[in-house]
Short mmCIF file of C-alpha atoms and ligand atoms in Angstrom, two decimals:
data_model
loop_
_atom_site.label_atom_id
_atom_site.label_comp_id
_atom_site.label_asym_id
_atom_site.label_seq_id
_atom_site.Cartn_x
_atom_site.Cartn_y
_atom_site.Cartn_z
CA UNK A 1 -6.90 -19.06 -20.52
CA UNK A 2 -10.55 -17.87 -20.88
CA UNK A 3 -11.29 -14.49 -19.31
CA UNK A 4 -12.84 -14.53 -15.86
CA UNK A 5 -16.64 -14.28 -16.04
CA UNK A 6 -17.98 -11.12 -14.43
CA UNK A 7 -19.66 -11.60 -11.05
CA UNK A 8 -23.43 -11.66 -11.56
CA UNK A 9 -24.20 -8.50 -9.60
CA UNK A 10 -21.71 -6.54 -11.75
CA UNK A 11 -23.08 -8.07 -14.93
CA UNK A 12 -26.61 -7.02 -13.97
CA UNK A 13 -25.42 -3.52 -13.26
CA UNK A 14 -23.72 -3.18 -16.63
CA UNK A 15 -26.85 -4.47 -18.37
CA UNK A 16 -28.83 -1.82 -16.51
CA UNK A 17 -29.52 1.10 -18.90
CA UNK A 18 -28.92 3.52 -16.09
CA UNK A 19 -25.53 2.08 -15.22
CA UNK A 20 -23.40 4.83 -16.72
CA UNK A 21 -25.71 7.51 -15.39
CA UNK A 22 -25.39 6.05 -11.93
CA UNK A 23 -21.66 5.74 -12.27
CA UNK A 24 -21.43 9.40 -13.17
CA UNK A 25 -23.55 10.34 -10.15
CA UNK A 26 -21.23 8.29 -7.96
CA UNK A 27 -18.18 9.99 -9.38
CA UNK A 28 -19.75 13.39 -8.70
CA UNK A 29 -20.47 12.44 -5.10
CA UNK A 30 -16.91 11.24 -4.77
CA UNK A 31 -15.63 14.54 -6.13
CA UNK A 32 -17.58 16.42 -3.49
CA UNK A 33 -16.32 14.21 -0.68
CA UNK A 34 -12.61 14.22 -1.61
CA UNK A 35 -11.95 17.86 -0.56
CA UNK A 36 -13.98 17.25 2.59
CA UNK A 37 -11.79 14.23 3.30
CA UNK A 38 -8.57 16.18 2.70
CA UNK A 39 -9.76 18.88 5.11
CA UNK A 40 -10.69 16.26 7.71
CA UNK A 41 -7.26 14.63 7.36
CA UNK A 42 -5.71 17.83 8.70
CA UNK A 43 -7.97 18.09 11.79
CA UNK A 44 -5.67 17.59 14.69
CA UNK A 45 -8.03 17.82 17.66
CA UNK A 46 -5.78 20.21 19.49
CA UNK A 47 -8.30 22.42 21.23
CA UNK A 48 -11.52 22.19 23.20
CA UNK A 49 -12.74 19.72 25.78
CA UNK A 50 -11.62 16.11 25.61
CA UNK A 51 -14.94 15.13 24.00
CA UNK A 52 -14.60 17.86 21.36
CA UNK A 53 -11.05 16.82 20.58
CA UNK A 54 -12.14 13.19 20.20
CA UNK A 55 -14.96 14.16 17.85
CA UNK A 56 -12.58 16.36 15.85
CA UNK A 57 -10.20 13.47 15.35
CA UNK A 58 -13.05 11.10 14.41
CA UNK A 59 -14.13 13.43 11.61
CA UNK A 60 -11.76 11.82 9.12
CA UNK A 61 -13.19 8.33 9.69
CA UNK A 62 -16.75 9.65 9.44
CA UNK A 63 -16.13 11.39 6.11
CA UNK A 64 -14.19 8.36 4.89
CA UNK A 65 -17.12 6.08 5.46
CA UNK A 66 -19.31 8.31 3.26
CA UNK A 67 -16.99 7.34 0.41
CA UNK A 68 -17.19 3.71 1.43
CA UNK A 69 -20.99 3.96 1.34
CA UNK A 70 -20.88 4.90 -2.35
CA UNK A 71 -19.16 1.67 -3.27
CA UNK A 72 -21.36 -0.45 -0.99
CA UNK A 73 -18.55 -1.22 1.41
CA UNK A 74 -18.85 -4.19 3.79
CA UNK A 75 -18.00 -1.64 6.52
CA UNK A 76 -21.71 -0.92 6.61
CA UNK A 77 -22.88 -4.50 6.92
CA UNK A 78 -25.04 -5.47 9.94
CA UNK A 79 -24.25 -8.37 12.23
CA UNK A 80 -26.35 -11.54 11.82
CA UNK A 81 -27.68 -11.51 15.42
CA UNK A 82 -30.87 -9.61 16.31
CA UNK A 83 -30.44 -6.32 18.16
CA UNK A 84 -31.97 -6.22 21.62
CA UNK A 85 -32.41 -3.62 24.30
CA UNK A 86 -30.61 -4.17 26.59
CA UNK A 87 -28.13 -5.93 24.29
CA UNK A 88 -27.44 -9.68 24.36
CA UNK A 89 -25.10 -10.36 27.31
CA UNK A 90 -21.56 -10.98 26.09
CA UNK A 91 -22.53 -9.91 22.58
CA UNK A 92 -20.64 -7.29 20.58
CA UNK A 93 -22.83 -4.36 21.64
CA UNK A 94 -22.63 -5.46 25.27
CA UNK A 95 -18.82 -5.42 25.00
CA UNK A 96 -18.73 -2.07 23.19
CA UNK A 97 -21.03 -0.38 25.71
CA UNK A 98 -18.99 -1.67 28.63
CA UNK A 99 -15.62 -0.74 27.14
CA UNK A 100 -16.89 2.79 26.46
CA UNK A 101 -18.41 3.05 29.93
CA UNK A 102 -15.23 1.93 31.71
CA UNK A 103 -12.81 4.07 29.71
CA UNK A 104 -14.80 7.16 28.77
CA UNK A 105 -17.42 7.62 31.50
CA UNK A 106 -16.27 5.90 34.68
CA UNK A 107 -12.92 7.67 34.97
CA UNK A 108 -12.71 10.77 37.14
CA UNK A 109 -12.56 12.03 40.72
CA UNK A 110 -14.37 9.69 43.10
CA UNK A 111 -15.07 7.08 40.39
CA UNK A 112 -13.76 3.53 40.18
CA UNK A 113 -13.53 2.32 36.58
CA UNK A 114 -13.25 -1.47 36.26
CA UNK A 115 -10.11 -1.44 34.12
CA UNK A 116 -9.46 -5.05 35.13
CA UNK A 117 -12.36 -6.10 32.88
CA UNK A 118 -10.98 -4.36 29.77
CA UNK A 119 -8.74 -7.17 28.57
CA UNK A 120 -11.60 -9.67 28.65
CA UNK A 121 -13.99 -7.33 26.81
CA UNK A 122 -11.43 -6.46 24.13
CA UNK A 123 -10.56 -10.12 23.58
CA UNK A 124 -14.22 -10.96 23.24
CA UNK A 125 -14.64 -8.16 20.67
CA UNK A 126 -11.69 -9.43 18.68
CA UNK A 127 -13.06 -12.98 18.80
CA UNK A 128 -16.48 -11.93 17.50
CA UNK A 129 -14.92 -9.96 14.66
CA UNK A 130 -12.82 -12.96 13.74
CA UNK A 131 -15.65 -15.50 13.62
CA UNK A 132 -17.90 -13.09 11.72
CA UNK A 133 -15.31 -12.52 8.98
CA UNK A 134 -14.26 -16.16 8.81
CA UNK A 135 -17.90 -16.78 7.99
CA UNK A 136 -17.99 -13.90 5.49
CA UNK A 137 -14.88 -15.12 3.64
CA UNK A 138 -15.37 -18.87 3.46
CA UNK A 139 -18.80 -19.56 4.94
CA UNK A 140 -17.38 -21.10 8.10
CA UNK A 141 -20.26 -20.78 10.61
CA UNK A 142 -19.35 -20.53 14.30
CA UNK A 143 -21.93 -21.00 17.09
CA UNK A 144 -20.96 -17.58 18.53
CA UNK A 145 -22.40 -15.79 15.49
CA UNK A 146 -25.53 -15.30 17.63
CA UNK A 147 -23.50 -12.69 19.57
CA UNK A 148 -22.74 -10.57 16.50
CA UNK A 149 -25.44 -7.98 17.10
CA UNK A 150 -24.18 -4.72 15.63
CA UNK A 151 -26.24 -2.43 13.43
CA UNK A 152 -23.38 -1.27 11.19
CA UNK A 153 -19.89 -2.74 11.34
CA UNK A 154 -18.38 0.74 11.00
CA UNK A 155 -19.98 1.75 14.33
CA UNK A 156 -17.90 -0.90 16.09
CA UNK A 157 -14.70 0.52 14.58
CA UNK A 158 -15.70 4.09 15.39
CA UNK A 159 -16.67 3.27 19.00
CA UNK A 160 -13.28 1.62 19.52
CA UNK A 161 -11.60 4.61 17.86
CA UNK A 162 -13.27 6.93 20.41
CA UNK A 163 -12.06 4.75 23.24
CA UNK A 164 -8.55 4.69 21.77
CA UNK A 165 -8.54 8.48 21.37
CA UNK A 166 -9.83 8.97 24.89
CA UNK A 167 -6.79 7.07 26.18
CA UNK A 168 -4.46 8.68 23.69
CA UNK A 169 -5.45 12.28 24.49
CA UNK A 170 -5.48 11.79 28.26
CA UNK A 171 -2.14 10.22 29.37
CA UNK A 172 -3.05 9.90 33.10
CA UNK A 173 -6.12 7.89 32.09
CA UNK A 174 -3.99 5.53 29.98
CA UNK A 175 -1.61 5.09 32.90
CA UNK A 176 -4.52 4.30 35.23
CA UNK A 177 -5.93 1.82 32.71
CA UNK A 178 -2.58 0.05 32.38
CA UNK A 179 -2.22 -0.13 36.15
CA UNK A 180 -5.76 -1.53 36.54
CA UNK A 181 -5.62 -3.81 33.51
CA UNK A 182 -2.30 -5.42 34.47
CA UNK A 183 -0.36 -7.96 32.44
CA UNK A 184 -3.44 -9.16 30.62
CA UNK A 185 -4.22 -5.76 29.18
CA UNK A 186 -0.59 -5.17 28.27
CA UNK A 187 -0.57 -8.51 26.42
CA UNK A 188 -3.67 -7.59 24.44
CA UNK A 189 -2.48 -4.10 23.57
CA UNK A 190 1.20 -4.72 22.96
CA UNK A 191 2.15 -8.40 22.70
CA UNK A 192 -0.55 -10.41 20.94
CA UNK A 193 0.27 -10.93 17.31
CA UNK A 194 -2.13 -9.13 15.02
CA UNK A 195 -4.60 -11.65 13.63
CA UNK A 196 -4.97 -10.85 9.94
CA UNK A 197 -6.88 -14.04 9.13
CA UNK A 198 -5.99 -17.29 7.38
CA UNK A 199 -6.77 -16.06 3.88
CA UNK A 200 -4.53 -13.04 4.07
CA UNK A 201 -1.73 -15.16 5.48
CA UNK A 202 -2.16 -17.65 2.64
CA UNK A 203 -2.24 -14.85 0.07
CA UNK A 204 0.97 -13.48 1.51
CA UNK A 205 2.77 -16.83 1.32
CA UNK A 206 1.62 -17.45 -2.26
CA UNK A 207 2.65 -13.95 -3.28
CA UNK A 208 6.13 -14.42 -1.83
CA UNK A 209 6.47 -17.76 -3.57
CA UNK A 210 5.53 -16.22 -6.91
CA UNK A 211 7.93 -13.33 -6.38
CA UNK A 212 10.82 -15.70 -5.63
CA UNK A 213 10.14 -17.95 -8.63
CA UNK A 214 12.05 -16.80 -11.74
CA UNK A 215 9.77 -18.97 -13.83
CA UNK A 216 6.57 -17.55 -12.40
CA UNK A 217 4.00 -16.87 -15.09
CA UNK A 218 1.07 -14.53 -15.45
CA UNK A 219 -1.20 -17.48 -14.57
CA UNK A 220 0.58 -17.85 -11.21
CA UNK A 221 0.18 -14.16 -10.55
CA UNK A 222 -3.51 -14.38 -11.38
CA UNK A 223 -3.97 -17.30 -9.00
CA UNK A 224 -2.25 -15.32 -6.25
CA UNK A 225 -4.47 -12.35 -7.05
CA UNK A 226 -7.56 -14.51 -6.65
CA UNK A 227 -6.65 -15.62 -3.14
CA UNK A 228 -5.85 -12.03 -2.39
CA UNK A 229 -9.23 -10.74 -3.48
CA UNK A 230 -10.98 -13.36 -1.33
CA UNK A 231 -8.80 -12.20 1.57
CA UNK A 232 -9.88 -8.58 1.02
CA UNK A 233 -13.29 -9.47 2.42
CA UNK A 234 -11.79 -10.09 5.84
CA UNK A 235 -12.00 -6.79 7.73
CA UNK A 236 -11.53 -8.16 11.27
CA UNK A 237 -8.12 -6.53 11.75
CA UNK A 238 -9.14 -3.44 9.77
CA UNK A 239 -12.00 -2.70 12.20
CA UNK A 240 -9.58 -2.86 15.13
CA UNK A 241 -6.88 -0.79 13.50
CA UNK A 242 -8.10 2.66 14.55
CA UNK A 243 -8.00 1.48 18.14
CA UNK A 244 -4.66 -0.30 17.83
CA UNK A 245 -3.21 2.71 16.04
CA UNK A 246 -4.46 5.20 18.66
CA UNK A 247 -3.07 3.10 21.49
CA UNK A 248 0.33 2.57 19.85
CA UNK A 249 0.63 6.28 19.08
CA UNK A 250 -0.32 7.03 22.71
CA UNK A 251 2.50 4.90 24.08
CA UNK A 252 5.01 6.36 21.63
CA UNK A 253 4.05 9.97 22.30
CA UNK A 254 3.90 9.48 26.07
CA UNK A 255 7.51 8.37 26.33
CA UNK A 256 9.66 11.18 27.69
CA UNK A 257 13.10 11.28 29.21
CA UNK A 258 11.49 11.06 32.64
CA UNK A 259 9.30 8.06 31.78
CA UNK A 260 9.54 5.07 34.10
CA UNK A 261 10.66 1.59 33.06
CA UNK A 262 7.10 0.49 32.27
CA UNK A 263 6.45 3.42 29.97
CA UNK A 264 9.74 2.89 28.19
CA UNK A 265 8.88 -0.78 27.62
CA UNK A 266 5.41 0.09 26.33
CA UNK A 267 6.80 2.73 23.99
CA UNK A 268 9.41 0.33 22.66
CA UNK A 269 6.87 -2.41 21.95
CA UNK A 270 4.40 0.05 20.43
CA UNK A 271 7.03 1.46 18.10
CA UNK A 272 8.03 -2.00 16.89
CA UNK A 273 4.43 -2.93 16.18
CA UNK A 274 3.55 0.29 14.44
CA UNK A 275 6.62 0.18 12.21
CA UNK A 276 5.88 -3.42 11.23
CA UNK A 277 2.18 -2.81 10.54
CA UNK A 278 2.69 0.37 8.59
CA UNK A 279 5.62 -0.76 6.42
CA UNK A 280 4.81 -4.40 5.66
CA UNK A 281 2.63 -4.70 2.58
CA UNK A 282 0.50 -7.48 4.03
CA UNK A 283 -0.23 -5.73 7.30
CA UNK A 284 -0.71 -2.34 5.74
CA UNK A 285 -3.11 -3.58 3.11
CA UNK A 286 -5.02 -5.41 5.85
CA UNK A 287 -5.24 -2.45 8.21
CA UNK A 288 -5.72 0.14 5.50
CA UNK A 289 -6.59 3.78 5.86
CA UNK A 290 -7.84 3.39 9.41
CA UNK A 291 -4.27 2.76 10.56
CA UNK A 292 -3.06 5.81 8.60
CA UNK A 293 -5.87 7.81 10.17
CA UNK A 294 -4.82 6.84 13.70
CA UNK A 295 -1.13 7.38 12.93
CA UNK A 296 -1.49 10.97 11.77
CA UNK A 297 -0.10 12.49 15.03
CA UNK A 298 3.23 10.83 14.20
CA UNK A 299 3.33 12.64 10.87
CA UNK A 300 2.39 15.95 12.45
CA UNK A 301 5.39 16.15 14.72
CA UNK A 302 8.79 16.24 13.04
CA UNK A 303 10.70 15.04 16.15
CA UNK A 304 8.32 12.07 16.58
CA UNK A 305 8.40 11.40 12.85
CA UNK A 306 12.20 11.38 12.93
CA UNK A 307 12.10 8.90 15.81
CA UNK A 308 9.62 6.79 13.87
CA UNK A 309 11.85 7.02 10.79
CA UNK A 310 14.88 5.92 12.79
CA UNK A 311 12.91 2.89 13.98
CA UNK A 312 12.49 1.89 10.31
CA UNK A 313 9.12 3.46 9.64
CA UNK A 314 9.98 5.88 6.87
CA UNK A 315 8.40 3.69 4.19
CA UNK A 316 5.01 4.11 5.84
CA UNK A 317 4.97 7.83 5.14
CA UNK A 318 5.94 7.28 1.51
CA UNK A 319 3.33 4.55 1.16
CA UNK A 320 0.63 6.80 2.58
CA UNK A 321 1.69 9.58 0.24
CA UNK A 322 1.03 7.31 -2.73
CA UNK A 323 -1.97 5.40 -1.53
CA UNK A 324 -4.12 6.75 1.25
CA UNK A 325 -6.82 9.25 1.97
CA UNK A 326 -4.11 11.42 3.59
CA UNK A 327 -2.04 11.86 0.41
CA UNK A 328 -1.90 15.62 0.50
CA UNK A 329 -1.10 15.80 4.19
CA UNK A 330 1.74 13.30 3.66
CA UNK A 331 3.08 15.32 0.75
CA UNK A 332 3.33 18.40 2.99
CA UNK A 333 5.23 16.34 5.56
CA UNK A 334 7.59 14.80 2.96
CA UNK A 335 8.59 18.26 1.78
CA UNK A 336 9.83 19.01 5.28
CA UNK A 337 11.34 15.60 6.04
CA UNK A 338 14.68 16.06 7.85
CA UNK A 339 17.69 14.19 6.43
CA UNK A 340 18.24 12.65 9.87
CA UNK A 341 15.09 10.55 9.45
CA UNK A 342 16.86 8.51 6.73
CA UNK A 343 19.40 6.95 9.07
CA UNK A 344 19.20 3.36 10.36
CA UNK A 345 16.74 2.12 7.74
CA UNK A 346 16.47 -1.62 7.21
CA UNK A 347 16.47 -3.09 3.68
CA UNK A 348 12.77 -3.84 4.15
CA UNK A 349 12.00 -0.29 5.09
CA UNK A 350 13.96 1.08 2.11
CA UNK A 351 12.15 -1.36 -0.13
CA UNK A 352 8.86 0.13 1.07
CA UNK A 353 10.18 3.55 0.08
CA UNK A 354 11.32 2.49 -3.39
CA UNK A 355 8.10 0.54 -3.93
CA UNK A 356 6.10 3.68 -3.12
CA UNK A 357 8.18 5.76 -5.54
CA UNK A 358 7.62 3.18 -8.29
CA UNK A 359 3.87 3.22 -7.67
CA UNK A 360 3.86 7.00 -7.76
CA UNK A 361 5.58 6.97 -11.16
CA UNK A 362 3.03 4.43 -12.37
CA UNK A 363 0.12 6.54 -11.13
CA UNK A 364 1.34 9.78 -12.61
CA UNK A 365 3.91 10.66 -15.26
CA UNK A 366 7.64 10.07 -15.29
CA UNK A 367 8.06 13.81 -14.52
CA UNK A 368 7.49 12.84 -10.87
CA UNK A 369 11.09 11.62 -10.90
CA UNK A 370 12.38 15.19 -11.07
CA UNK A 371 10.31 16.57 -8.20
CA UNK A 372 12.11 17.48 -4.95
CA UNK A 373 10.57 14.61 -2.96
CA UNK A 374 11.85 12.02 -5.44
CA UNK A 375 15.27 13.59 -5.89
CA UNK A 376 15.71 14.01 -2.17
CA UNK A 377 14.77 10.40 -1.47
CA UNK A 378 17.30 9.09 -4.02
CA UNK A 379 19.97 11.44 -2.75
CA UNK A 380 19.55 10.35 0.88
CA UNK A 381 19.30 6.65 0.10
CA UNK A 382 22.45 6.72 -1.99
CA UNK A 383 24.37 8.79 0.53
CA UNK A 384 23.65 6.34 3.34
CA UNK A 385 23.17 2.98 1.66
CA UNK A 386 24.99 3.25 -1.65
CA UNK A 387 23.54 1.30 -4.59
CA UNK A 388 21.97 -1.51 -2.53
CA UNK A 389 18.41 -0.14 -2.28
CA UNK A 390 18.40 0.78 -5.98
CA UNK A 391 19.58 -2.67 -7.02
CA UNK A 392 17.06 -4.35 -4.80
CA UNK A 393 14.25 -2.20 -6.18
CA UNK A 394 15.42 -2.87 -9.75
CA UNK A 395 15.31 -6.60 -9.16
CA UNK A 396 11.72 -6.45 -8.01
CA UNK A 397 10.45 -4.34 -10.88
CA UNK A 398 7.65 -6.11 -12.75
CA UNK A 399 7.14 -5.77 -16.49
CA UNK A 400 4.68 -2.90 -16.10
CA UNK A 401 6.84 -1.02 -13.59
CA UNK A 402 8.90 2.02 -14.50
CA UNK A 403 12.58 1.06 -14.81
CA UNK A 404 13.85 4.05 -12.92
CA UNK A 405 15.91 2.22 -10.30
CA UNK A 406 17.36 -0.22 -12.78
CA UNK A 407 18.27 2.71 -14.99
CA UNK A 408 19.99 4.77 -12.29
CA UNK A 409 21.88 1.81 -10.77
CA UNK A 410 23.08 0.82 -14.24
CA UNK A 411 24.13 4.34 -15.20
CA UNK A 412 25.95 5.07 -11.94
CA UNK A 413 27.97 1.87 -12.25
CA UNK A 414 28.62 2.08 -15.99
CA UNK A 415 29.55 5.75 -16.10
CA UNK A 416 31.24 5.83 -12.69
CA UNK A 417 29.07 8.76 -11.56
CA UNK A 418 29.77 10.05 -8.08
CA UNK A 419 26.30 11.45 -7.26
CA UNK A 420 27.38 13.33 -4.14
CA UNK A 421 25.19 16.41 -4.52
CA UNK A 422 21.46 16.82 -5.19
CA UNK A 423 22.23 18.38 -8.58
CA UNK A 424 23.81 15.10 -9.76
CA UNK A 425 20.56 13.34 -8.98
CA UNK A 426 18.46 15.96 -10.71
CA UNK A 427 20.57 15.52 -13.85
CA UNK A 428 20.48 11.72 -13.84
CA UNK A 429 16.74 11.56 -13.18
CA UNK A 430 16.19 14.09 -15.95
CA UNK A 431 18.01 11.71 -18.31
CA UNK A 432 15.64 9.01 -17.16
CA UNK A 433 12.59 11.16 -17.90
CA UNK A 434 13.89 12.09 -21.37
CA UNK A 435 14.95 8.57 -22.31
CA UNK A 436 13.79 7.50 -25.80
CA UNK A 437 11.31 4.65 -25.92
CA UNK A 438 13.74 2.19 -27.49
CA UNK A 439 16.22 2.74 -24.69
CA UNK A 440 13.48 2.28 -22.13
CA UNK A 441 12.48 -0.96 -23.84
CA UNK A 442 16.05 -2.17 -23.71
CA UNK A 443 16.26 -1.46 -19.98
CA UNK A 444 12.93 -3.13 -19.33
CA UNK A 445 13.97 -6.18 -21.27
CA UNK A 446 17.28 -6.42 -19.42
CA UNK A 447 15.39 -6.26 -16.17
CA UNK A 448 12.87 -9.02 -16.96
CA UNK A 449 12.93 -12.50 -15.46
CA UNK A 450 13.04 -15.34 -17.97
CA UNK A 451 9.34 -16.03 -17.74
CA UNK A 452 8.65 -12.30 -17.81
CA UNK A 453 10.30 -12.20 -21.22
CA UNK A 454 8.36 -15.17 -22.48
CA UNK A 455 5.11 -13.73 -21.11
CA UNK A 456 5.56 -10.33 -22.64
CA UNK A 457 7.12 -11.12 -26.01
CA UNK A 458 4.45 -9.06 -27.74
CA UNK A 459 5.41 -5.88 -25.93
CA UNK A 460 9.13 -5.89 -26.58
CA UNK A 461 11.81 -6.38 -29.16
CA UNK A 462 10.12 -5.43 -32.37
CA UNK A 463 7.16 -3.36 -33.48
CA UNK A 464 6.99 -4.84 -36.98
CA UNK A 465 3.85 -6.89 -37.61
CA UNK A 466 4.83 -10.45 -38.37
CA UNK A 467 8.46 -10.04 -37.29
CA UNK A 468 9.90 -13.44 -38.27
CA UNK A 469 12.04 -13.80 -35.15
CA UNK A 470 9.12 -12.93 -32.91
CA UNK A 471 6.97 -15.51 -34.68
CA UNK A 472 9.72 -18.11 -34.24
CA UNK A 473 10.02 -17.28 -30.55
CA UNK A 474 6.25 -17.48 -30.10
CA UNK A 475 6.39 -21.00 -31.53
CA UNK A 476 9.17 -21.92 -29.10
CA UNK A 477 7.11 -20.46 -26.28
CA UNK A 478 4.17 -22.70 -27.13
CA UNK A 479 6.42 -25.76 -26.84
CA UNK A 480 8.01 -24.59 -23.62
CA UNK A 481 7.74 -26.88 -20.59
CA UNK A 482 7.93 -25.39 -17.16
CA UNK A 483 11.10 -26.34 -15.30
CA UNK A 484 12.92 -27.36 -18.49
CA UNK A 485 15.33 -24.57 -19.37
CA UNK A 486 17.30 -24.31 -22.59
CA UNK A 487 20.20 -21.84 -22.37
CA UNK A 488 20.54 -21.56 -26.18
CA UNK A 489 16.91 -20.64 -26.64
CA UNK A 490 16.99 -18.28 -23.68
CA UNK A 491 20.03 -16.55 -25.12
CA UNK A 492 18.30 -16.18 -28.46
CA UNK A 493 15.31 -14.67 -26.71
CA UNK A 494 17.56 -12.32 -24.74
CA UNK A 495 19.44 -11.21 -27.84
CA UNK A 496 16.27 -10.49 -29.80
CA UNK A 497 14.97 -8.04 -27.19
CA UNK A 498 18.17 -6.46 -25.99
CA UNK A 499 19.17 -4.26 -28.92
CA UNK A 500 16.10 -2.69 -30.42
CA UNK A 501 16.84 0.11 -32.87
CA UNK A 502 14.48 3.05 -32.77
CA UNK A 503 12.90 4.80 -35.72
CA UNK A 504 15.42 7.64 -36.04
CA UNK A 505 12.78 10.16 -37.09
CA UNK A 506 10.30 9.88 -34.21
CA UNK A 507 12.00 7.60 -31.66
CA UNK A 508 8.61 6.07 -30.95
CA UNK A 509 8.85 2.63 -32.49
CA UNK A 510 11.68 0.13 -32.37
CA UNK A 511 12.77 -2.87 -34.38
CA UNK A 512 14.93 -5.96 -33.99
CA UNK A 513 16.52 -5.49 -37.42
CA UNK A 514 16.75 -3.08 -40.39
CA UNK A 515 14.63 -5.54 -42.42
CA UNK A 516 11.81 -5.32 -39.90
CA UNK A 517 12.05 -1.55 -39.91
CA UNK A 518 11.70 -1.45 -43.71
CA UNK A 519 8.75 -3.87 -43.62
CA UNK A 520 6.93 -1.73 -41.09
CA UNK A 521 7.55 1.64 -42.78
CA UNK A 522 4.31 1.82 -44.82
CA UNK A 523 2.27 1.12 -41.67
CA UNK A 524 4.31 3.39 -39.45
CA UNK A 525 4.65 6.37 -41.81
CA UNK A 526 1.43 8.29 -40.93
CA UNK A 527 2.00 7.87 -37.20
CA UNK A 528 5.65 8.82 -37.60
CA UNK A 529 4.80 12.11 -39.35
CA UNK A 530 2.27 12.96 -36.67
CA UNK A 531 4.72 12.20 -33.83
CA UNK A 532 7.40 14.31 -35.50
CA UNK A 533 5.04 17.29 -35.72
CA UNK A 534 4.14 16.99 -32.04
CA UNK A 535 7.81 16.81 -31.15
CA UNK A 536 8.52 19.97 -33.11
CA UNK A 537 5.69 21.91 -31.49
CA UNK A 538 6.68 21.12 -27.91
ZN1 ZN B 601 2.83 -9.89 -18.62
ZN1 ZN B 602 11.67 -7.81 -35.94
ZN1 ZN B 603 8.98 7.00 -36.74
#
């Protein structure tokens, strides 16, 4: 398959003599903003007037968008409709102004906010976001585009975030809004399915199909990736996610033992939504950091976090620790995570946890496996769910994933380890970290799907150039027809990769046979001596 051509704007930039200079400047700006972002992620808006608290909590989003500006994010794109003063009736700015007026300014003694209009205005906002992004993703023009009159898309998200925070930080106001907004508002806030857009839905379905297909090939994965990158342009749900997050958190935090039936129902629905959005890969990648931003109050309070964990949301915290602008804050929380939060997890939620741990290992070094967060997670999962989550994680490991869960599940079963104290886990994970490369290769090979093995022949089995068995297998691969399986050939393939012998001196290369090892010696010798010296020094 020919490599994908670079998009023209990227090609022009690389041709530009100043490209690397500019890139360096961008990286420097990013470096300055990252600490600012980490500081903002800890701002909890706990003191001052309501307005000050709202601004405090919005700080994180505002700093975040500075980063987005560096990469030319579509968050800053203007709407296609002209801006007017006063704004176009029923346009986006008209809706925003009215929502802000009703919620933030019209509430108070002697005032009568028109909460009954909120549901309509919010629906209209959601509709305009949807048609704008449908047009951005696949060019589908809708007549209502003439109502898309914002200056910067981010301002829409931020305005909604303020409204959400205003309701979140002032429980009586939220109660009044719910009473005035009635069933319609409840449906918008708590019942309507989140609209992530047709492209993201399609990407999700294709991705699942590829994952379930043992014969899936790199080409299938690339095709799925292509749909996915088109889907990334759709930010309709992302823009709403601060608001949705704030509101859901508000309902969850407002529930107390004295709450009435309505509040209990709202809290229950909000919890279900928030757990789903924050732990499902599709939803979370759609909603992104803005959801994490809005969810921070859940992470700040250990009792609420435990409740959230018990509802199946634990994976969200792990996911945000690996991949969000709140990494450091999440790490602090994970260090204090009570064991109780591990109970009642669903297989899906545990899969989110193991997925996050795999990604973390991929991002950093295998040493991560012997840090307290990792050890503690394995210990708690095993104590409550036995080998199931490890097996499930092992089955989903792709060829470039660390084989940690496959390794531990295999070792526990084979050696009959009992693993009942944290120390047992420390020891086993230490074995994983110190595993020689040939052993790792063997585990990876054992964990591959059939097509994974065919796809990645070059990376396994034998390091000798021109290994005769590898060449023979490559020829068989070329003749292979999808859907036609030959058990004899598959067994031969399996056998070739399953017992690599390592170079005894350096443990860095491995071979399918002693002959191949001898053939490769002249090539390998200089590297081998170097590796041995390094090993001695450390
Ligand atoms: Zn591959
Ligand atoms: Zn060989
Ligand atoms: Zn060697």
